[in-house]
């Protein structure tokens, strides 16, 4: 397939590869193809960042066999890229920002950065993008920025100091359609007046069914957008009952369940997928039409509690609409707006087809951005900080007094210090590399030594929203940490939601550990224990077993038998019941214990003694002659021997976990 956009870009890029480029073109015009070509050209380290792990992984899968590519999809606060070795790094905005804050040495070899969906600088992802661009400007690293929905291209050109490559046409044409009871009209000439005998008094649903049936009769499929998870599930169920092969898709589903839906879509087994914005950005899907059944999105407060509905913006609309008619899959695509009547049809057409893309601007926190910038700069005076902040997208033209206020606030919080220049303190570095907002630090129990750390974690602004209004967060987290069942708690949360809550709690607990350690606060050990218990879902005593790869449900049972040490477990494997339980849970215990046996052969001897004498009576002399006195001492210490007359037996013959 020909990509005119790529030809336009490379005619300029080949002549001047060290300039910054801003590529503005519709979805489906070949922006991702362009990015892959650049990544494969080599010469130093190339980095591609996007808003979604799935999008970065998609690019990774296409380039991994042709270059040394690394996908960074771990938690943003983890220090796992320190020893990065590769030619291409694929990540989210935040993961690269985290690497920059850590100031890894390999960053000096970066030759180019590609930022996909650069318009996200106007939304909630702005902080990471701003810091990446500040770093690239400071280090002289060329940027290639991509977007389909720029509200003001000239503003972006000035911010990025970039050459604009603009292309209006999609490689695959996307036709605009409006539907209202019972008519469908499209810009490519498709027009249909459906003959419907309303039987359910649900004209909008019947219209949707007719639209999807027509698409299905063409041998095509559709992505149907709705406002909420509940809407997705209910509508998918109704469409299935009406005879259309339909699945729902939303962020509350497990990764496995979402993959199943996408696999069915790729195989052509579905007429429609009903989805929230979870499928709204970036990922290349074999979808012919995107149908907007609902034009609302939920409004939630800082605690994640639902507060009402808002209209979908035109920028959000264009992102979702762009999933239709993708290269490789179709020669055209449709965007269809479903309206309840002709009046709304005209309103929707005017707003979404003929309007201007104006995303909701969400400026990053100035204190957090200032701290992030200083974290990777060795010596920054106030003038340089002010000039740098003034060069950003969101703070261009910022008043000097705002930057002064920010510096004063950071100094009062002991995150910065000022001598002949601004420098970050150990506490400031802990906050920066933990990837938390400065305002989140105010919720940490730094002054209040009596405050419960788990309560502070659950109520932090990074964790509370993931509870989606559930009031049982502390109990849920405590039970999880103790290895107990969390069944019946926060019942409105999906398994994925609970996973997100636990993941965010793990992040904030580690940030709390770093902060307290930087402050020489003795509670840092407690914070680390909490973090590890959240990470593995077991009490502190079972962490070593968890690190060795023993599953959570087995560890809890082992702790009941006072087994918290891998060495002791590798002895107990001699018992038949233990071995059977390990096999039942697919634990490769022989592999896990191999190093233990190699480091201390007496452990293996003790295990074999259990295995040989289980269910038998024996004399101590016999055991000693076969396995030695060290083995006897070990079994006695573990209280595994019991006298029976003048002979002994193995205690725990029936022990299982």
XYZ file of C-alpha atoms in Angstrom:
657
model
C 0.000 0.000 0.000
C 1.284 3.458 -0.924
C 1.677 6.033 1.855
C 1.822 9.569 0.353
C 2.381 10.947 3.859
C 5.582 8.915 4.237
C 6.838 10.181 0.873
C 6.222 13.786 1.970
C 7.930 13.235 5.319
C 11.012 11.390 4.090
C 11.672 13.832 1.260
C 12.356 16.406 4.004
C 13.703 14.085 6.714
C 16.382 12.560 4.462
C 17.768 16.030 3.752
C 17.645 17.177 7.369
C 17.343 14.314 9.895
C 18.459 16.493 12.810
C 15.477 18.857 12.703
C 12.279 18.443 14.694
C 9.187 17.361 12.751
C 5.486 17.662 13.484
C 3.390 15.286 11.384
C -0.289 16.225 11.290
C -2.416 13.749 9.356
C -5.682 11.829 9.756
C -5.809 8.384 11.316
C -5.134 5.708 8.740
C -2.790 7.927 6.694
C 0.386 6.035 7.585
C 1.842 7.850 10.612
C 2.671 4.599 12.414
C 4.242 3.201 9.222
C 6.439 6.288 9.077
C 7.481 5.802 12.715
C 8.473 2.167 12.129
C 10.689 3.099 9.171
C 12.504 5.714 11.279
C 12.980 3.260 14.159
C 14.566 0.689 11.856
C 17.084 3.075 10.308
C 19.484 2.752 13.225
C 22.349 4.963 14.310
C 22.201 5.405 18.066
C 19.158 4.738 20.224
C 15.692 5.516 18.869
C 12.710 5.850 21.220
C 9.000 5.584 20.419
C 6.455 6.651 23.035
C 2.666 6.533 22.947
C -0.246 6.860 25.378
C -0.935 3.111 25.429
C 1.167 0.078 26.272
C -0.874 -1.803 23.659
C 0.038 0.696 20.934
C 3.736 0.635 21.839
C 3.614 -3.181 21.923
C 1.996 -3.255 18.481
C 4.902 -1.242 17.060
C 7.376 -3.410 19.006
C 5.977 -6.606 17.468
C 6.473 -5.145 13.990
C 10.122 -4.120 14.515
C 11.515 -6.630 17.029
C 12.761 -9.111 14.420
C 14.652 -6.431 12.504
C 16.395 -4.534 15.295
C 17.344 -4.865 18.971
C 14.049 -3.600 20.352
C 12.961 -3.476 23.996
C 9.379 -2.954 25.159
C 9.169 -1.230 28.563
C 5.759 -2.136 29.971
C 6.575 -2.357 33.681
C 5.283 -0.001 36.370
C 6.378 3.587 35.854
C 8.181 3.906 39.211
C 10.320 0.784 38.776
C 14.047 1.267 38.232
C 14.281 -1.461 35.569
C 15.673 0.502 32.609
C 18.981 1.375 34.257
C 20.812 -1.313 32.285
C 18.868 -0.920 29.034
C 20.699 -2.486 26.110
C 19.082 -2.071 22.739
C 18.765 0.080 19.655
C 15.046 0.820 19.997
C 12.975 1.481 23.122
C 9.174 1.410 23.021
C 7.272 2.752 26.015
C 4.523 5.016 27.291
C 5.114 8.727 27.848
C 5.393 8.215 31.592
C 7.917 5.377 31.384
C 10.311 7.510 29.320
C 9.729 10.486 31.631
C 10.620 8.215 34.559
C 13.847 7.167 32.809
C 14.710 10.842 32.259
C 14.150 11.623 35.958
C 16.462 8.719 36.848
C 19.011 10.331 34.483
C 20.263 7.002 33.115
C 23.653 7.130 31.408
C 22.404 5.466 28.186
C 20.144 8.463 27.543
C 23.276 10.193 26.252
C 23.165 7.860 23.227
C 19.584 8.688 22.216
C 19.507 10.059 18.664
C 15.767 10.585 18.138
C 12.440 10.404 19.969
C 9.082 9.764 18.294
C 6.068 11.010 20.270
C 2.792 9.546 19.029
C -0.528 11.278 19.762
C 1.330 14.482 20.736
C -2.027 16.263 21.230
C -2.229 14.494 24.611
C -0.090 17.372 25.899
C -3.420 19.196 26.198
C -4.905 16.522 28.476
C -4.182 14.521 31.599
C -0.952 13.093 30.134
C 0.594 16.542 29.707
C 3.189 16.341 32.492
C 5.203 13.495 30.977
C 5.108 14.923 27.453
C 6.209 18.369 28.654
C 9.204 16.923 30.515
C 10.213 14.714 27.561
C 10.172 17.728 25.234
C 12.107 19.879 27.735
C 14.736 17.138 27.996
C 14.982 16.678 24.219
C 15.412 20.426 23.672
C 18.090 20.646 26.378
C 20.014 17.631 25.042
C 19.603 18.466 21.353
C 17.704 15.252 20.592
C 15.506 15.541 17.459
C 11.771 14.982 17.979
C 9.268 13.517 15.540
C 5.771 14.258 16.837
C 2.637 12.658 15.386
C -1.057 13.540 15.674
C -4.379 13.302 13.885
C -6.229 15.901 15.943
C -4.262 19.102 16.469
C -6.375 22.005 17.679
C -3.782 24.598 16.623
C -0.895 23.242 14.481
C 0.955 26.566 14.479
C 1.058 26.620 18.280
C 2.601 23.139 18.206
C 5.144 24.163 15.560
C 6.294 27.057 17.750
C 6.430 24.926 20.904
C 8.376 22.093 19.266
C 10.460 24.322 16.966
C 9.433 21.850 14.293
C 8.878 21.595 10.565
C 5.217 20.882 9.849
C 4.365 17.968 7.572
C 0.621 18.208 7.006
C -1.465 15.752 5.014
C -5.249 16.022 4.843
C -6.172 12.776 3.107
C -6.360 9.356 4.709
C -4.778 6.456 2.855
C -8.123 4.747 3.465
C -11.034 7.212 2.973
C -13.363 7.644 5.946
C -16.941 8.511 5.004
C -19.193 10.435 7.386
C -22.683 9.074 8.028
C -25.651 10.201 10.068
C -28.551 7.959 11.036
C -31.901 8.834 12.573
C -35.148 6.845 12.629
C -35.195 5.246 10.102
C -32.701 6.764 7.655
C -28.961 6.379 7.009
C -27.095 8.947 4.893
C -23.349 8.844 4.119
C -20.981 11.213 2.353
C -19.983 8.461 -0.113
C -23.533 8.218 -1.466
C -24.836 5.416 0.710
C -28.443 6.202 1.566
C -30.921 3.829 3.110
C -34.481 4.173 4.308
C -35.064 1.211 6.565
C -38.469 -0.418 6.509
C -39.075 -1.058 10.169
C -42.159 -2.150 12.031
C -41.460 -0.798 15.509
C -42.301 -3.504 18.011
C -40.235 -2.560 21.053
C -40.883 1.186 21.143
C -37.092 1.554 21.005
C -36.507 3.357 17.702
C -32.846 4.171 18.401
C -32.008 0.539 19.208
C -33.934 -0.701 16.167
C -32.115 1.840 14.007
C -28.762 0.630 15.347
C -29.747 -2.955 14.609
C -30.646 -2.059 11.011
C -27.402 -0.143 10.516
C -25.339 -3.053 11.850
C -27.322 -5.554 9.801
C -26.589 -3.549 6.648
C -22.878 -3.423 7.506
C -22.940 -7.168 8.165
C -24.646 -7.814 4.806
C -21.634 -6.130 3.164
C -19.364 -8.682 4.865
C -18.061 -6.000 7.226
C -18.108 -5.320 10.968
C -18.437 -2.377 13.333
C -17.181 -0.902 16.583
C -20.085 0.592 18.543
C -19.148 3.312 21.034
C -21.132 3.740 24.270
C -20.654 5.845 27.393
C -20.024 3.254 30.129
C -19.087 -0.320 30.941
C -22.664 -1.112 31.952
C -23.977 0.311 28.669
C -21.490 -1.843 26.741
C -22.573 -5.042 28.467
C -26.317 -4.337 28.230
C -26.232 -3.266 24.572
C -24.050 -6.220 23.530
C -26.521 -8.573 25.198
C -29.480 -6.954 23.395
C -27.761 -7.125 20.005
C -26.893 -10.782 20.540
C -30.550 -11.525 21.311
C -31.486 -9.709 18.091
C -29.269 -12.099 16.127
C -25.989 -10.174 15.746
C -22.743 -11.793 16.883
C -21.609 -9.174 19.387
C -19.100 -8.875 22.240
C -18.522 -6.044 24.686
C -15.120 -4.551 25.495
C -14.121 -2.196 28.310
C -11.258 -1.442 30.686
C -12.870 -3.360 33.545
C -12.295 -6.676 31.779
C -9.259 -8.823 32.458
C -6.453 -8.737 29.904
C -7.266 -12.340 28.985
C -10.944 -11.560 28.313
C -10.083 -8.469 26.279
C -7.629 -10.499 24.208
C -10.350 -13.079 23.488
C -12.618 -10.355 22.115
C -9.860 -8.923 19.915
C -8.956 -12.409 18.668
C -12.596 -12.962 17.634
C -12.545 -9.582 15.897
C -9.343 -10.371 13.993
C -10.775 -13.761 12.947
C -13.898 -12.101 11.547
C -16.157 -13.938 13.997
C -18.022 -10.836 15.211
C -20.534 -8.512 13.584
C -19.889 -5.865 16.225
C -17.915 -4.966 19.338
C -19.629 -2.612 21.784
C -16.915 -0.633 23.550
C -16.160 2.300 25.794
C -13.197 4.570 24.996
C -10.975 1.575 25.901
C -10.573 0.978 22.142
C -10.475 4.667 21.312
C -6.795 5.351 20.635
C -4.053 4.105 18.427
C -4.416 0.342 18.147
C -4.888 -0.918 14.577
C -8.171 -2.866 14.371
C -9.910 -4.650 11.473
C -13.016 -2.469 11.832
C -14.931 -1.153 8.819
C -17.287 1.188 10.684
C -17.312 3.069 13.970
C -20.845 3.692 15.205
C -21.500 6.299 17.911
C -24.570 5.113 19.802
C -24.032 7.396 22.811
C -22.251 10.761 22.805
C -21.482 11.055 26.523
C -18.582 10.268 28.853
C -18.672 9.934 32.658
C -17.577 12.753 34.961
C -15.781 11.612 38.126
C -14.227 13.519 41.015
C -10.720 13.143 42.455
C -11.904 10.146 44.516
C -13.189 8.340 41.452
C -16.835 8.883 42.400
C -19.333 9.388 39.566
C -20.698 12.937 39.327
C -22.618 12.969 36.030
C -22.135 12.975 32.265
C -20.375 15.258 29.814
C -20.540 15.504 26.023
C -17.751 13.785 24.149
C -15.430 16.444 22.672
C -14.752 16.646 18.951
C -11.113 15.755 19.567
C -12.176 12.586 21.417
C -14.704 11.882 18.660
C -12.039 12.077 15.940
C -9.719 9.748 17.850
C -12.413 7.087 18.192
C -13.726 7.578 14.654
C -10.222 6.991 13.347
C -10.417 3.314 14.310
C -12.553 2.695 11.192
C -11.171 1.757 7.796
C -7.570 1.005 8.677
C -4.782 0.240 6.183
C -4.243 -3.513 5.650
C -7.903 -4.263 6.345
C -10.188 -2.044 4.227
C -10.268 0.278 1.228
C -12.704 2.632 2.962
C -14.350 3.149 6.334
C -17.497 4.648 7.835
C -18.122 6.881 10.839
C -21.793 6.707 11.790
C -23.601 8.938 14.285
C -26.841 7.485 15.648
C -29.336 10.212 16.581
C -32.723 9.781 18.223
C -34.363 12.227 15.788
C -33.640 14.552 12.866
C -32.999 17.574 15.116
C -30.214 15.802 17.016
C -28.881 14.460 13.716
C -28.267 18.031 12.546
C -26.767 19.065 15.906
C -24.349 16.112 15.861
C -23.375 16.722 12.226
C -22.616 20.379 12.905
C -20.637 19.688 16.080
C -18.679 16.574 15.152
C -18.366 16.575 11.356
C -18.019 20.310 10.746
C -16.693 21.595 14.074
C -13.157 22.299 15.286
C -11.117 19.850 17.357
C -10.760 21.557 20.721
C -9.554 19.086 23.355
C -10.176 19.785 27.016
C -7.008 21.457 28.237
C -5.627 20.050 31.477
C -2.451 21.834 32.555
C 0.071 19.831 34.581
C 0.891 20.842 38.138
C 3.601 23.517 37.899
C 5.359 22.401 41.096
C 5.607 18.808 39.847
C 6.840 19.895 36.409
C 9.465 22.205 37.949
C 10.714 19.411 40.200
C 10.812 16.949 37.283
C 12.848 19.408 35.192
C 15.363 20.092 37.954
C 15.691 16.354 38.747
C 17.751 15.731 35.588
C 19.560 19.089 35.507
C 22.699 19.303 37.610
C 22.806 23.094 38.014
C 19.739 25.233 37.300
C 19.459 28.911 38.165
C 16.088 30.599 38.484
C 16.343 32.307 35.093
C 16.940 29.016 33.304
C 14.021 27.394 35.089
C 11.735 30.315 34.208
C 12.835 30.294 30.555
C 12.385 26.527 30.308
C 8.919 26.566 31.883
C 8.023 29.459 29.595
C 8.986 27.314 26.581
C 6.446 24.595 27.379
C 3.102 24.150 25.642
C 0.956 24.682 28.721
C 2.941 27.438 30.462
C 4.062 29.599 27.542
C 3.868 33.199 28.697
C 3.701 32.213 32.358
C 4.207 35.090 34.753
C 7.535 35.117 36.583
C 5.686 35.333 39.891
C 4.083 31.923 39.249
C 7.488 30.297 38.830
C 8.759 32.123 41.931
C 5.777 30.843 43.907
C 6.480 27.309 42.686
C 10.145 27.462 43.710
C 9.218 28.902 47.114
C 6.693 26.116 47.659
C 9.207 23.416 46.673
C 11.820 24.905 48.999
C 9.357 25.080 51.895
C 8.576 21.400 51.347
C 12.351 20.717 51.404
C 12.280 19.340 47.856
C 14.656 22.005 46.514
C 17.472 24.029 47.995
C 18.945 27.283 46.743
C 22.564 28.287 47.047
C 24.154 29.765 43.946
C 21.748 27.559 41.950
C 18.657 25.405 42.426
C 19.341 21.777 43.261
C 17.172 18.864 44.237
C 17.315 17.488 47.788
C 17.314 13.753 48.631
C 13.623 14.119 49.485
C 12.967 15.899 46.196
C 14.732 13.136 44.283
C 12.682 10.500 46.094
C 9.488 12.283 45.033
C 10.655 12.791 41.437
C 11.771 9.212 40.750
C 8.763 7.771 42.587
C 6.694 9.548 39.935
C 4.169 11.113 42.268
C 2.704 14.604 42.120
C 4.095 17.035 44.647
C 0.581 17.470 46.032
C 0.468 13.720 46.799
C 3.358 14.219 49.219
C 1.121 16.437 51.332
C -1.027 13.385 52.056
C 1.916 11.344 53.342
C 2.062 11.048 57.159
C 5.422 12.805 57.431
C 4.633 14.970 60.463
C 1.936 12.748 61.976
C 3.916 9.771 63.269
C 0.759 8.141 64.617
C -1.167 7.991 61.337
C -1.732 4.513 59.959
C 0.330 4.047 56.776
C -2.241 1.839 55.062
C -4.930 4.478 55.600
C -2.610 7.094 54.072
C -1.981 4.868 51.043
C -5.657 4.117 50.396
C -6.682 7.782 50.722
C -3.888 9.169 48.504
C -5.034 10.945 45.299
C -3.286 8.330 43.135
C -5.102 5.405 44.804
C -8.542 6.646 45.910
C -9.960 7.164 42.370
C -9.269 3.527 41.458
C -11.738 2.474 44.171
C -14.530 4.111 42.131
C -16.373 5.126 45.282
C -15.952 1.841 47.195
C -15.667 2.519 50.949
C -13.990 -0.808 51.788
C -10.576 0.018 50.343
C -8.582 -0.300 53.566
C -10.177 -3.639 54.453
C -9.624 -4.931 50.918
C -5.955 -3.933 50.929
C -5.347 -5.324 54.430
C -6.888 -8.690 53.548
C -4.884 -8.832 50.332
C -1.653 -8.146 52.242
C -2.468 -10.907 54.743
C -3.077 -13.466 52.022
C -6.794 -13.613 52.829
C -9.732 -13.812 50.430
C -11.090 -10.464 49.228
C -14.330 -12.018 47.996
C -17.371 -9.887 48.786
C -15.459 -6.608 49.121
C -15.952 -3.731 46.668
C -18.350 -5.921 44.688
C -18.937 -3.268 42.006
C -15.275 -3.392 41.006
C -14.198 -5.837 38.307
C -11.162 -8.067 38.814
C -9.205 -5.648 36.628
C -10.356 -2.684 38.743
C -9.153 -4.436 41.883
C -5.865 -5.178 40.149
C -5.521 -1.478 39.309
C -6.253 -0.516 42.931
C -3.613 -2.953 44.216
C -1.118 -1.795 41.574
C -1.604 1.873 42.507
C -1.306 0.996 46.213
C 1.961 -0.789 45.464
C 3.234 2.310 43.651
C 2.336 4.732 46.453
C 3.646 2.408 49.182
C 7.016 2.316 47.423
C 6.979 6.102 47.067
C 6.250 6.321 50.797
C 9.223 4.040 51.493
C 11.535 6.184 49.352
C 10.321 9.412 50.955
C 10.694 8.129 54.518
C 14.131 6.746 53.786
C 15.203 10.108 52.355
C 13.987 11.736 55.583
C 15.771 9.162 57.792
C 12.349 8.315 59.201
C 12.513 4.960 61.025
C 9.134 4.041 59.540
C 10.754 3.445 56.157
C 11.208 -0.235 57.094
C 7.510 -0.527 57.885
C 6.669 1.174 54.585
C 8.908 -1.286 52.720
C 7.252 -4.245 54.450
C 3.845 -2.876 53.445
C 5.026 -2.428 49.862
C 6.322 -6.000 49.649
C 3.157 -7.415 51.202
C 1.071 -5.497 48.663
C 3.353 -6.616 45.839
C 3.115 -10.323 46.676
C -0.230 -10.448 48.495
C 1.192 -12.271 51.517
C 2.254 -11.372 55.072
C 5.822 -10.187 55.592
C 6.878 -13.647 56.814
C 6.026 -15.166 53.422
C 7.844 -12.667 51.212
C 10.969 -14.800 50.749
C 8.817 -17.697 49.557
C 6.964 -15.371 47.176
C 10.240 -14.068 45.764
C 11.226 -17.668 45.061
C 8.104 -18.123 42.942
C 5.801 -19.943 45.360
C 2.133 -19.005 44.689
C 0.224 -16.856 47.166
C -2.357 -19.525 48.070
C 0.366 -22.063 48.955
C 2.365 -19.553 51.010
C -0.601 -18.804 53.261
C -0.966 -22.518 54.080
C 2.784 -22.944 54.592
C 2.801 -20.088 57.092
C 0.157 -21.913 59.117
C 2.737 -24.686 59.530
C 5.411 -22.097 60.453
C 7.221 -22.633 57.159
C 8.484 -19.255 55.977
C 11.923 -20.203 54.733
C 12.713 -21.658 51.306
C 15.327 -23.930 52.860
C 12.699 -25.547 55.091
C 10.302 -25.898 52.162
C 12.978 -27.655 50.121
C 13.260 -30.174 52.980
C 9.485 -30.627 53.264
C 9.257 -31.455 49.567
C 10.302 -34.902 50.742
C 6.711 -35.361 51.975
C 4.373 -36.828 49.366
C 1.494 -34.479 50.234
C 3.668 -31.398 49.722
C 4.946 -32.678 46.362
C 1.412 -33.397 45.159
C 0.213 -29.923 46.110
C 3.136 -28.324 44.298
C 2.270 -30.293 41.161
C -1.401 -29.342 41.538
C -0.452 -25.647 41.475
C 2.078 -26.135 38.631
C 4.983 -25.146 40.869
C 8.315 -26.390 39.505
C 9.646 -26.996 42.988
C 12.576 -29.113 41.795
C 13.792 -26.196 39.699
C 13.220 -23.725 42.551
C 15.129 -25.888 45.052
C 17.995 -26.806 42.735
C 20.217 -23.917 43.859
C 19.345 -24.541 47.529
C 20.466 -28.162 47.208
C 23.591 -27.111 45.321
C 24.569 -24.553 47.976
C 23.911 -26.937 50.886
C 23.797 -30.670 50.022
C 22.589 -31.443 53.570
C 19.233 -29.869 52.626
C 18.905 -32.397 49.829
C 19.879 -35.212 52.206
C 17.170 -34.132 54.662
C 14.603 -34.043 51.858
C 15.610 -37.549 50.700
C 15.452 -38.856 54.273
C 11.856 -37.656 54.543
C 11.050 -39.191 51.205
C 12.571 -42.560 52.158
C 11.214 -42.917 55.686
C 7.761 -41.345 55.304
C 5.176 -43.884 56.518
C 7.825 -46.165 58.044
C 9.309 -46.837 61.484
C 13.107 -46.629 61.723
C 16.009 -46.383 64.126
C 17.977 -43.155 64.426
C 21.214 -45.011 63.807
C 19.912 -46.188 60.458
C 19.037 -42.624 59.409
C 22.407 -41.281 60.606
C 24.347 -43.996 58.781
C 22.581 -43.163 55.539
C 22.310 -39.366 55.718
C 24.590 -38.153 58.511
C 24.177 -36.347 61.825
C 23.557 -32.967 60.166
C 20.423 -34.387 58.567
C 19.253 -35.785 61.897
C 19.801 -32.403 63.576
C 17.916 -30.597 60.810
C 14.892 -32.918 61.031
C 14.817 -32.617 64.819
C 15.040 -28.819 64.632
C 12.069 -28.832 62.272
C 10.233 -31.170 64.709
C 9.686 -33.761 62.009
C 10.670 -36.798 64.124
C 8.560 -38.504 66.784
C 9.477 -41.426 69.033
C 7.321 -44.538 68.804
C 8.639 -47.005 71.395
C 12.302 -47.606 70.655
C 11.875 -46.482 67.043
C 10.984 -43.215 65.271
C 8.507 -42.046 62.627
C 8.239 -38.994 60.405
C 5.738 -36.465 61.750
C 3.612 -34.697 59.146
C 2.994 -37.725 56.925
C -0.454 -36.306 56.132
C 0.737 -32.703 55.860
C -0.457 -30.914 52.742
C -0.736 -27.301 51.747
